[in-house]
mmCIF file with all atom_site columns, C-alpha atoms in Angstrom:
data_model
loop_
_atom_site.group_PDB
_atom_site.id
_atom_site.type_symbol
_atom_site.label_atom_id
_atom_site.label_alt_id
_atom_site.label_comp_id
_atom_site.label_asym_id
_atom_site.label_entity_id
_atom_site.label_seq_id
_atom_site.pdbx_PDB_ins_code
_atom_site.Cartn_x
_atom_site.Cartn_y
_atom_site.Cartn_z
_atom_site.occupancy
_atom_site.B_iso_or_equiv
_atom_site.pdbx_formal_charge
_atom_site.auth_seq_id
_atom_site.auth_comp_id
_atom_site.auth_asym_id
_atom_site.auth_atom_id
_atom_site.pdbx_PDB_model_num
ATOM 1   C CA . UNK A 1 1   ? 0.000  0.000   0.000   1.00 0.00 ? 20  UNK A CA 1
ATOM 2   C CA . UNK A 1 2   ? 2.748  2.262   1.142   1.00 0.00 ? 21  UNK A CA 1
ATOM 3   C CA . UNK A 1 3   ? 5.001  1.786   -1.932  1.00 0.00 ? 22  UNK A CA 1
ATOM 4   C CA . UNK A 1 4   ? 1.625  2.227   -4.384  1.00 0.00 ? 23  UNK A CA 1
ATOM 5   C CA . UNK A 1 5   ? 1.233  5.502   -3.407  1.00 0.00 ? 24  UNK A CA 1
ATOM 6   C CA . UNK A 1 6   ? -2.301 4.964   -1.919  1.00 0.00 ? 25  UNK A CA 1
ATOM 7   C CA . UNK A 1 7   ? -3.755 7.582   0.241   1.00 0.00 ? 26  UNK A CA 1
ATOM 8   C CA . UNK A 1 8   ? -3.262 6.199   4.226   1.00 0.00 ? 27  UNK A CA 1
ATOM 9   C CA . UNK A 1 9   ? -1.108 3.559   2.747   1.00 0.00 ? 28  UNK A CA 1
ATOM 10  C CA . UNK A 1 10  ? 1.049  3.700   5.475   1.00 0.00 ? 29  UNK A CA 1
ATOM 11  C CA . UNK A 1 11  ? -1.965 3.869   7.885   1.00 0.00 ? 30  UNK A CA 1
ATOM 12  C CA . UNK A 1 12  ? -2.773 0.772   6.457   1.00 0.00 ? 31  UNK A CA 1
ATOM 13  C CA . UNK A 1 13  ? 0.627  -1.456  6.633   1.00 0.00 ? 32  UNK A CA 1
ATOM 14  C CA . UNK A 1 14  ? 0.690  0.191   10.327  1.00 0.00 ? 33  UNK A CA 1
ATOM 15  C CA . UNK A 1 15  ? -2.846 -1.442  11.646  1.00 0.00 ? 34  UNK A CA 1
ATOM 16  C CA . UNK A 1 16  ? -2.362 -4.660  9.611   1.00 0.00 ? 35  UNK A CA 1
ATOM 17  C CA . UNK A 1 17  ? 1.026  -5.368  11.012  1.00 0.00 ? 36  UNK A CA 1
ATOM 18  C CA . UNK A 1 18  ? 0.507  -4.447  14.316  1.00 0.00 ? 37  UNK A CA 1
ATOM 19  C CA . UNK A 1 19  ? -2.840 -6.343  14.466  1.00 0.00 ? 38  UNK A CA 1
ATOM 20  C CA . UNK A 1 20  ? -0.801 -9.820  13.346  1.00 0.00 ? 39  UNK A CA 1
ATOM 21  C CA . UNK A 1 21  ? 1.501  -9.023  16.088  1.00 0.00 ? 40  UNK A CA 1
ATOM 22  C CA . UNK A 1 22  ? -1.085 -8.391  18.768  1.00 0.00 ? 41  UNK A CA 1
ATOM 23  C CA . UNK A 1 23  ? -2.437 -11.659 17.122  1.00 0.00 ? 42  UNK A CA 1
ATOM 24  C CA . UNK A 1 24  ? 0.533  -13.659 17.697  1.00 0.00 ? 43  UNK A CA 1
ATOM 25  C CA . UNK A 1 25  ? 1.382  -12.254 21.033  1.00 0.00 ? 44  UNK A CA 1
ATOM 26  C CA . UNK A 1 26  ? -2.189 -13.133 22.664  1.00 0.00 ? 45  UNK A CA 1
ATOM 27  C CA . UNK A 1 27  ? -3.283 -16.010 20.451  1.00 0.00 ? 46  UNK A CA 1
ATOM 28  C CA . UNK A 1 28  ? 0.022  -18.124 19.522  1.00 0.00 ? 47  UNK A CA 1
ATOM 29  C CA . UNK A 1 29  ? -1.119 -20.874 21.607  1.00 0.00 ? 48  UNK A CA 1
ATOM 30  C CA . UNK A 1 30  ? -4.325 -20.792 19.147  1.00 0.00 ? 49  UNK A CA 1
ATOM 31  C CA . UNK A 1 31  ? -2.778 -20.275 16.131  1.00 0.00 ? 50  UNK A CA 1
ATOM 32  C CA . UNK A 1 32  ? -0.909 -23.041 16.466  1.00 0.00 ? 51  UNK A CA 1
ATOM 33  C CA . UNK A 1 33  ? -2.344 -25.968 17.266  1.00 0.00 ? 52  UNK A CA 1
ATOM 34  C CA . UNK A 1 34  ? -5.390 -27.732 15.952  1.00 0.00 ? 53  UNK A CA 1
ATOM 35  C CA . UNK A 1 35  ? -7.625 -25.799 18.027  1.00 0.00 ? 54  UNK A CA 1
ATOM 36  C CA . UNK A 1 36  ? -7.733 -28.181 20.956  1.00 0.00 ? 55  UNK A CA 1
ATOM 37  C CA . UNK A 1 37  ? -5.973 -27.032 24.207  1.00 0.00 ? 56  UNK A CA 1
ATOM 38  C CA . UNK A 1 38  ? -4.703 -30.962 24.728  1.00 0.00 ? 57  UNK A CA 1
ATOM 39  C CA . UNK A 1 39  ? -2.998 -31.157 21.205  1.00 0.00 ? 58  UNK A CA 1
ATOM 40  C CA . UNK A 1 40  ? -0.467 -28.705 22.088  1.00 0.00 ? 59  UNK A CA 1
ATOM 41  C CA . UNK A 1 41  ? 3.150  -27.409 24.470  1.00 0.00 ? 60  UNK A CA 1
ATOM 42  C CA . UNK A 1 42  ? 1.351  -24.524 25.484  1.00 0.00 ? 61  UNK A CA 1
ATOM 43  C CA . UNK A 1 43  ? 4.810  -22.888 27.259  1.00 0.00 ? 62  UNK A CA 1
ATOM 44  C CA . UNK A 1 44  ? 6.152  -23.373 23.343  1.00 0.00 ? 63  UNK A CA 1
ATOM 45  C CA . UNK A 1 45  ? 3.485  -21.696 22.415  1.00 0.00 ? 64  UNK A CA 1
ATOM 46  C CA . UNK A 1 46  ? 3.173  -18.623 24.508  1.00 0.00 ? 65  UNK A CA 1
ATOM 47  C CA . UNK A 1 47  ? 7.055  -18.581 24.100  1.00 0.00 ? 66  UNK A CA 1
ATOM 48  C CA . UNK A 1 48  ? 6.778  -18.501 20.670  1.00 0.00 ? 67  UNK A CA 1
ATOM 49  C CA . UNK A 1 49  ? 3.840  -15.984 19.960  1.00 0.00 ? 68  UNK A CA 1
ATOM 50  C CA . UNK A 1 50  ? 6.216  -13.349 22.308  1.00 0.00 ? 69  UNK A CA 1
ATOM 51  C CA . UNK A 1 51  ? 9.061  -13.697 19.879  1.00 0.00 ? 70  UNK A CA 1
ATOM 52  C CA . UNK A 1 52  ? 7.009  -13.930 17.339  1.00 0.00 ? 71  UNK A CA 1
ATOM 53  C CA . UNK A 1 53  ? 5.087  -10.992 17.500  1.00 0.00 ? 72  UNK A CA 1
ATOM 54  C CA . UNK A 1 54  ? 8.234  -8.948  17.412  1.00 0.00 ? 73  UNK A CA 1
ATOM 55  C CA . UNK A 1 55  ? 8.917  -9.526  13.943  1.00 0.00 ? 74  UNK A CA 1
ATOM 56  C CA . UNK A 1 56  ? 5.719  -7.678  11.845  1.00 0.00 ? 75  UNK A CA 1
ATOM 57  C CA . UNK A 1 57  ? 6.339  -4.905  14.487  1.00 0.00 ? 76  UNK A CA 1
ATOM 58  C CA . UNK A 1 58  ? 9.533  -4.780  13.172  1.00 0.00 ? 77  UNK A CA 1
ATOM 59  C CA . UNK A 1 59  ? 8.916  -5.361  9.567   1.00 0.00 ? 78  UNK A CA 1
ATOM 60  C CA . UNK A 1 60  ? 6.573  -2.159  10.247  1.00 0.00 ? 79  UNK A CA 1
ATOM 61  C CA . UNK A 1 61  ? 9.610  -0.119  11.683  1.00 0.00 ? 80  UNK A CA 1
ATOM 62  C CA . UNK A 1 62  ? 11.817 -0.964  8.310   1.00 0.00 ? 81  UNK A CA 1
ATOM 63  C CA . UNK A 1 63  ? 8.675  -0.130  6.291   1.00 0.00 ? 82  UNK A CA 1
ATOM 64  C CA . UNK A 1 64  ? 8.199  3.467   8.220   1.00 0.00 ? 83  UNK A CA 1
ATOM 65  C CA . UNK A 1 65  ? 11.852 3.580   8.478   1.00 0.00 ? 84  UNK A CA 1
ATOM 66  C CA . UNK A 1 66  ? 11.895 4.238   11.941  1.00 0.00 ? 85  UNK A CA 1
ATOM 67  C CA . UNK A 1 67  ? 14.645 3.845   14.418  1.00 0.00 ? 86  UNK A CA 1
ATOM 68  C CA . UNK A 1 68  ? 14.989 0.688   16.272  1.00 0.00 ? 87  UNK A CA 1
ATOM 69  C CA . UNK A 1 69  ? 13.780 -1.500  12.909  1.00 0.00 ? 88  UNK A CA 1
ATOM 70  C CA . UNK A 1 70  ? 17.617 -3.188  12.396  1.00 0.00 ? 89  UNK A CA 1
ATOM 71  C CA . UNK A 1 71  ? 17.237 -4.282  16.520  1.00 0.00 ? 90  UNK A CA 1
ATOM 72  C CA . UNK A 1 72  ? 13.986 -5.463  16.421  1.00 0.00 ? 91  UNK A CA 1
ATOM 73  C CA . UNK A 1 73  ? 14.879 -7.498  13.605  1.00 0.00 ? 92  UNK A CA 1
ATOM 74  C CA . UNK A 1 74  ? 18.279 -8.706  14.810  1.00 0.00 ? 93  UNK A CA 1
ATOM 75  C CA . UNK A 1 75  ? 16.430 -10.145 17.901  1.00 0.00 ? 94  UNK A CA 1
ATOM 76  C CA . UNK A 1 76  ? 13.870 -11.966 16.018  1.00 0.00 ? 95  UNK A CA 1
ATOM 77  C CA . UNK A 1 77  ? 16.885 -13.333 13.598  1.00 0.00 ? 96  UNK A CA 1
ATOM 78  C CA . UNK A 1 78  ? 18.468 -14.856 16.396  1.00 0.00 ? 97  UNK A CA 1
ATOM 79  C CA . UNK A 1 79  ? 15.115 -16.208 18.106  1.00 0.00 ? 98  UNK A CA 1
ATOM 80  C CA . UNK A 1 80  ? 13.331 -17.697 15.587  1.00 0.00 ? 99  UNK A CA 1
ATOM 81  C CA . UNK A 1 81  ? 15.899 -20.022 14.408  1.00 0.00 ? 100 UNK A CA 1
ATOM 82  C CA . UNK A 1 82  ? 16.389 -21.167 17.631  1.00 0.00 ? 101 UNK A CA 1
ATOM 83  C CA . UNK A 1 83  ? 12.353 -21.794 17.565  1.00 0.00 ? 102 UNK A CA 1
ATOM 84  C CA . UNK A 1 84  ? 11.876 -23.753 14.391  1.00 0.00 ? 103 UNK A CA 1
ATOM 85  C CA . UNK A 1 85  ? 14.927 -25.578 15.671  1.00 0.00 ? 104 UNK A CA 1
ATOM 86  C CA . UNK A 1 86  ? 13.457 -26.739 18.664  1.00 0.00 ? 105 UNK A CA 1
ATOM 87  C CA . UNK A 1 87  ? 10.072 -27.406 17.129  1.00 0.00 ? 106 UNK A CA 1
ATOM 88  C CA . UNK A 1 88  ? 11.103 -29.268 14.580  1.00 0.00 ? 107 UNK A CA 1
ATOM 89  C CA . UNK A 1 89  ? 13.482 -31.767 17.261  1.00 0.00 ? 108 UNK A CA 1
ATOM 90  C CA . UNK A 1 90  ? 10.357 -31.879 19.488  1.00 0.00 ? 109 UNK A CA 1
ATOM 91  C CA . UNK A 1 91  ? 8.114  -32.435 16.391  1.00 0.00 ? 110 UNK A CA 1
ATOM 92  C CA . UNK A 1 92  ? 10.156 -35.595 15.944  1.00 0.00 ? 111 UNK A CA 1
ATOM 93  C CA . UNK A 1 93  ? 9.709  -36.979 19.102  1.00 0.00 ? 112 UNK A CA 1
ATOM 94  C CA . UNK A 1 94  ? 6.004  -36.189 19.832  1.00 0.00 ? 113 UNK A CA 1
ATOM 95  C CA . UNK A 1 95  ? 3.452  -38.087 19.996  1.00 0.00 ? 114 UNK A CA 1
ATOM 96  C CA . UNK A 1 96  ? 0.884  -38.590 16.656  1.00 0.00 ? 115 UNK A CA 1
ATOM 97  C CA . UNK A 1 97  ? -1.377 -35.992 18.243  1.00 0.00 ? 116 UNK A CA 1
ATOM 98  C CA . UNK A 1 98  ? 0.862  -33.396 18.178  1.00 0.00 ? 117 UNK A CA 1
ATOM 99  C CA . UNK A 1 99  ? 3.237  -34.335 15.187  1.00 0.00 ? 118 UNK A CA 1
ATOM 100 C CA . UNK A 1 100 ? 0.487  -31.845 13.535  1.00 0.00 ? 119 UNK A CA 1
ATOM 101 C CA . UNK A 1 101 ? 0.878  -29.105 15.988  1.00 0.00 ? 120 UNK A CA 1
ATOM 102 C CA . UNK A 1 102 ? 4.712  -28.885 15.791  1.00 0.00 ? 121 UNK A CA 1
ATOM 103 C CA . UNK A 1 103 ? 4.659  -29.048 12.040  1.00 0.00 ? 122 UNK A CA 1
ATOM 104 C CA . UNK A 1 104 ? 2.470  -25.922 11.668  1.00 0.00 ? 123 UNK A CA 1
ATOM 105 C CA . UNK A 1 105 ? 5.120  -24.481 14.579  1.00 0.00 ? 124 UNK A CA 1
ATOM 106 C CA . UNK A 1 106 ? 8.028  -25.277 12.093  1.00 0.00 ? 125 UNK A CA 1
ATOM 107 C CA . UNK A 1 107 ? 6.017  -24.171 8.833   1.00 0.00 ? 126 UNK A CA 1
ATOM 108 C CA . UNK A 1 108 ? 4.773  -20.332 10.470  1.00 0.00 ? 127 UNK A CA 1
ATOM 109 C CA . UNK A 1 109 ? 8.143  -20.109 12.371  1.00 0.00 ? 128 UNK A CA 1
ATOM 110 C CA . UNK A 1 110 ? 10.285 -20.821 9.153   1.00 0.00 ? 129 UNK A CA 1
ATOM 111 C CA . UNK A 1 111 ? 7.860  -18.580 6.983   1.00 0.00 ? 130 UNK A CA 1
ATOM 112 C CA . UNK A 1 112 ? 8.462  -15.243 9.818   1.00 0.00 ? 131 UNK A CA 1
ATOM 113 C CA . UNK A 1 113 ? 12.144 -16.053 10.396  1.00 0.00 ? 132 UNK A CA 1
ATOM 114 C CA . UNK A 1 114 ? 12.446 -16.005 6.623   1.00 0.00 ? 133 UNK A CA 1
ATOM 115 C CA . UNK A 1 115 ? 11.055 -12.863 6.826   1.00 0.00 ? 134 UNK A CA 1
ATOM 116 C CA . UNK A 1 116 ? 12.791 -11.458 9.606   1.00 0.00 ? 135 UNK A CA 1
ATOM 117 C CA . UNK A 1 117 ? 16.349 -12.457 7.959   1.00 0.00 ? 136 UNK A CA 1
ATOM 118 C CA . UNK A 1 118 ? 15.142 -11.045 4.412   1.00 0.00 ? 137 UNK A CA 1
ATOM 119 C CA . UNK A 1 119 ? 14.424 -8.036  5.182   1.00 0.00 ? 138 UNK A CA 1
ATOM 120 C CA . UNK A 1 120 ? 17.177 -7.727  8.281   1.00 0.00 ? 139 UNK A CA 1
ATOM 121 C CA . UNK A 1 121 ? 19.331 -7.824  5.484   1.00 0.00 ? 140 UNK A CA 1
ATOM 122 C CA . UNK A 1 122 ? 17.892 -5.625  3.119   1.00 0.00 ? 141 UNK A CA 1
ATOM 123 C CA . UNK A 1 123 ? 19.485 -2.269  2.918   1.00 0.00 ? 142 UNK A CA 1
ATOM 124 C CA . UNK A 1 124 ? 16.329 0.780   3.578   1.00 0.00 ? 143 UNK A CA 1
ATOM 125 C CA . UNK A 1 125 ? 17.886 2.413   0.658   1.00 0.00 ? 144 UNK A CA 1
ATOM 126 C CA . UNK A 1 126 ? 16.652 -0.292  -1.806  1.00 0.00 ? 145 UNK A CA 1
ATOM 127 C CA . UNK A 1 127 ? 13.492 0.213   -0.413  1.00 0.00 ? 146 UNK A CA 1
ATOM 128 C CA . UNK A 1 128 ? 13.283 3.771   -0.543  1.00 0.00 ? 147 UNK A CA 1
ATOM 129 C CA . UNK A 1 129 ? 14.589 3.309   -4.173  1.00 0.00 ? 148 UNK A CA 1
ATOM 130 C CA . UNK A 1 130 ? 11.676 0.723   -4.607  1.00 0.00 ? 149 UNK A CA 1
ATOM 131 C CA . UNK A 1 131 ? 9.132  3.455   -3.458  1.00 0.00 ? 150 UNK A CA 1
ATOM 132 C CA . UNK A 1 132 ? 10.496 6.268   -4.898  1.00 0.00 ? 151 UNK A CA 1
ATOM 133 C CA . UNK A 1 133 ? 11.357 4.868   -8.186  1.00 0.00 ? 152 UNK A CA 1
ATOM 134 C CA . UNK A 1 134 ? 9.394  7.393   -10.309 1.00 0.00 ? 153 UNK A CA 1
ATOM 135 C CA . UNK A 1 135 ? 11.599 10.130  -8.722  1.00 0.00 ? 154 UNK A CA 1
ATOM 136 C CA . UNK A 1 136 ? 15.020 9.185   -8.564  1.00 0.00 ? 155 UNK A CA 1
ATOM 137 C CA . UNK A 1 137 ? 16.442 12.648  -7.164  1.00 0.00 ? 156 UNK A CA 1
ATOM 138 C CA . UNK A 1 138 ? 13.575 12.579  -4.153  1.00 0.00 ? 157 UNK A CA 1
ATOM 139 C CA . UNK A 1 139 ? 15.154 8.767   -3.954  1.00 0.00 ? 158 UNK A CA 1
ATOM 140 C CA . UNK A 1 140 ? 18.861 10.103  -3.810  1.00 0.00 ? 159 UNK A CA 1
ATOM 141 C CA . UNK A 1 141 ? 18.214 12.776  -1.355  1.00 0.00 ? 160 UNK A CA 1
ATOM 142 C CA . UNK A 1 142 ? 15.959 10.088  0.883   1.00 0.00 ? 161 UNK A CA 1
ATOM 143 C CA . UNK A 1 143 ? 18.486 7.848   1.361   1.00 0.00 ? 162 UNK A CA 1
ATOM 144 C CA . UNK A 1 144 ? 21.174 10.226  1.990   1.00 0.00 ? 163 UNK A CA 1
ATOM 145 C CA . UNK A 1 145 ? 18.839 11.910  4.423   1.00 0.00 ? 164 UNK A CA 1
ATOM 146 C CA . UNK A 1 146 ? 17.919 8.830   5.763   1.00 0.00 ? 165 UNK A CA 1
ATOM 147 C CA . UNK A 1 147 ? 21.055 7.123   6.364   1.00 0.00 ? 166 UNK A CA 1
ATOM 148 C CA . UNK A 1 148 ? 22.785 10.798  7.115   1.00 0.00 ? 167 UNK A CA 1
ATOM 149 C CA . UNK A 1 149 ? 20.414 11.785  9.839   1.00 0.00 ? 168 UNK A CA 1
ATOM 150 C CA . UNK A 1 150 ? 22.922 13.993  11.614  1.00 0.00 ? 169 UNK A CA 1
ATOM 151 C CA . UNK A 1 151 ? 23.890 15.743  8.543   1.00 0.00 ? 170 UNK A CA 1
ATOM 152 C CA . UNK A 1 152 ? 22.245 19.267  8.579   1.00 0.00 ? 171 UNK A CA 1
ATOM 153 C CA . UNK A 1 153 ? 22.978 19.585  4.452   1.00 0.00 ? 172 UNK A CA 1
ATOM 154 C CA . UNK A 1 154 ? 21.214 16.836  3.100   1.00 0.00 ? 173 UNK A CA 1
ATOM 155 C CA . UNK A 1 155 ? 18.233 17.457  5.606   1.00 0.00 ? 174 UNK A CA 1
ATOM 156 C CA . UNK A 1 156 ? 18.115 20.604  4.119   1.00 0.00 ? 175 UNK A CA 1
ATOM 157 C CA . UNK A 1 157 ? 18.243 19.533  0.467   1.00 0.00 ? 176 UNK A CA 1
ATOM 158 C CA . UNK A 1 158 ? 16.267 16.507  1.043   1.00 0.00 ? 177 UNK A CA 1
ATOM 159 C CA . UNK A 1 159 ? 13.660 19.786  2.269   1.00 0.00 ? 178 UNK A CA 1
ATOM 160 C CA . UNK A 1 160 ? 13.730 21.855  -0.304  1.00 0.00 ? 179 UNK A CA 1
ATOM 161 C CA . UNK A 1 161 ? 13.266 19.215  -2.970  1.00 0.00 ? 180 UNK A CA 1
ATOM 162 C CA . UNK A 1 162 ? 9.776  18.097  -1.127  1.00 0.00 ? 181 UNK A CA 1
ATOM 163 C CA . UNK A 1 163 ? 9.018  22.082  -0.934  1.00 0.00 ? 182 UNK A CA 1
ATOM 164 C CA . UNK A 1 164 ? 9.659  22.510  -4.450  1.00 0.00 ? 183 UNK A CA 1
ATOM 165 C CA . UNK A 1 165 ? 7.689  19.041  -5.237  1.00 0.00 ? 184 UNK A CA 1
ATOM 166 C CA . UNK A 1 166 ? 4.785  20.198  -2.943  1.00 0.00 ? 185 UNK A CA 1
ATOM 167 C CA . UNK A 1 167 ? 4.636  23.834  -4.281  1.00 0.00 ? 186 UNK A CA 1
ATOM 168 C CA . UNK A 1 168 ? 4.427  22.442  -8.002  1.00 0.00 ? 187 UNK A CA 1
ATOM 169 C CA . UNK A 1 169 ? 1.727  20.192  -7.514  1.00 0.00 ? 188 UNK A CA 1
ATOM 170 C CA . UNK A 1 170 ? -0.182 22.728  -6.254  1.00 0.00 ? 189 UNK A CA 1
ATOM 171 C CA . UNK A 1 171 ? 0.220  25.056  -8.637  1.00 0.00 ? 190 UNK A CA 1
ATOM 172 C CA . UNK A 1 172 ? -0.688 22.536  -11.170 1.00 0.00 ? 191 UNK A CA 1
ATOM 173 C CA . UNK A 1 173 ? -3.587 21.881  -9.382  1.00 0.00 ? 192 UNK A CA 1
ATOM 174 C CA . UNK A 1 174 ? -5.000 24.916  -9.416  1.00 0.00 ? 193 UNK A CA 1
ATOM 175 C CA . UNK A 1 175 ? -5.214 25.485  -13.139 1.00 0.00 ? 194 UNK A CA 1
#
């Protein structure tokens, strides 16, 4: 939504994200099993649905490109390893009943920690290139604003640019 250009786009990513998290944070132990409270390690569970939940909370701080994204990220990197890891060995020796619930741990740990290393390692300035990409100057002076922060030049350039872009659309939109 946010890279389309749509109006509350990043409103959008924002709520979505953060509801999956709050998702995974109070319903892991539902999510996971095969809706039966018996079928299940609830402690796994719980466990799992904390570390999880970091990582779309995360994936919402490199999409805003907010401090504290490469942390957030770097902590679910080394967690969720260690969770599909110990799923998958438990998985193994568990009885029939749960063989079920500790593959969908392994499959929706995998798929998140996939995620989490992804974009971990996915410089912001390909995405700001990615959603900027039909203005390569505002793209430039993002990314040198971005990973320049201190730097009271390109903030300033970076500013004018989005002055000059904002006072030319709306001069062309009021003929």
């Amino acid at each position: 939504f946010k890279w389309m250009h749509w109006p509350g786009g990043s409103l959008i990513l924002i709520l979505s994200l953060s509801t999956l998290s709050f998702l995974y944070l109070v319903l892991a132990f539902y999510l996971f099993c095969d809706k039966t409270l018996s079928n299940q390690n609830i402690a796994l569970s719980i466990v799992s649905g904390i570390f999880l939940s970091i990582i779309p909370i995360a994936l919402v701080f490199k999409f805003q490109y907010w401090p504290g994204a490469k942390v957030m990220l770097l902590l679910a990197c080394l967690t969720s390893p260690v969770l599909v890891v110990l799923s998958w060995f438990l998985g193994r020796e568990a009885r029939e009943e749960l063989k079920g619930y500790y593959k969908n741990m392994v499959v929706r740990t995998a798929v998140l920690s996939s995620l989490a290393v992804l974009f971990f390692f996915l410089p912001s300035a390909v995405l700001i290139n990615m959603q900027y990409s039909n203005d390569p100057e505002l793209a430039r002076l993002k990314v040198l604003h971005y990973t320049h922060p201190d730097n009271e030049e390109y903030a300033a350039e970076h500013d004018a640019y989005v002055e000059k872009l904002d006072s030319t659309r709306l001069n062309n939109g009021n003929k």
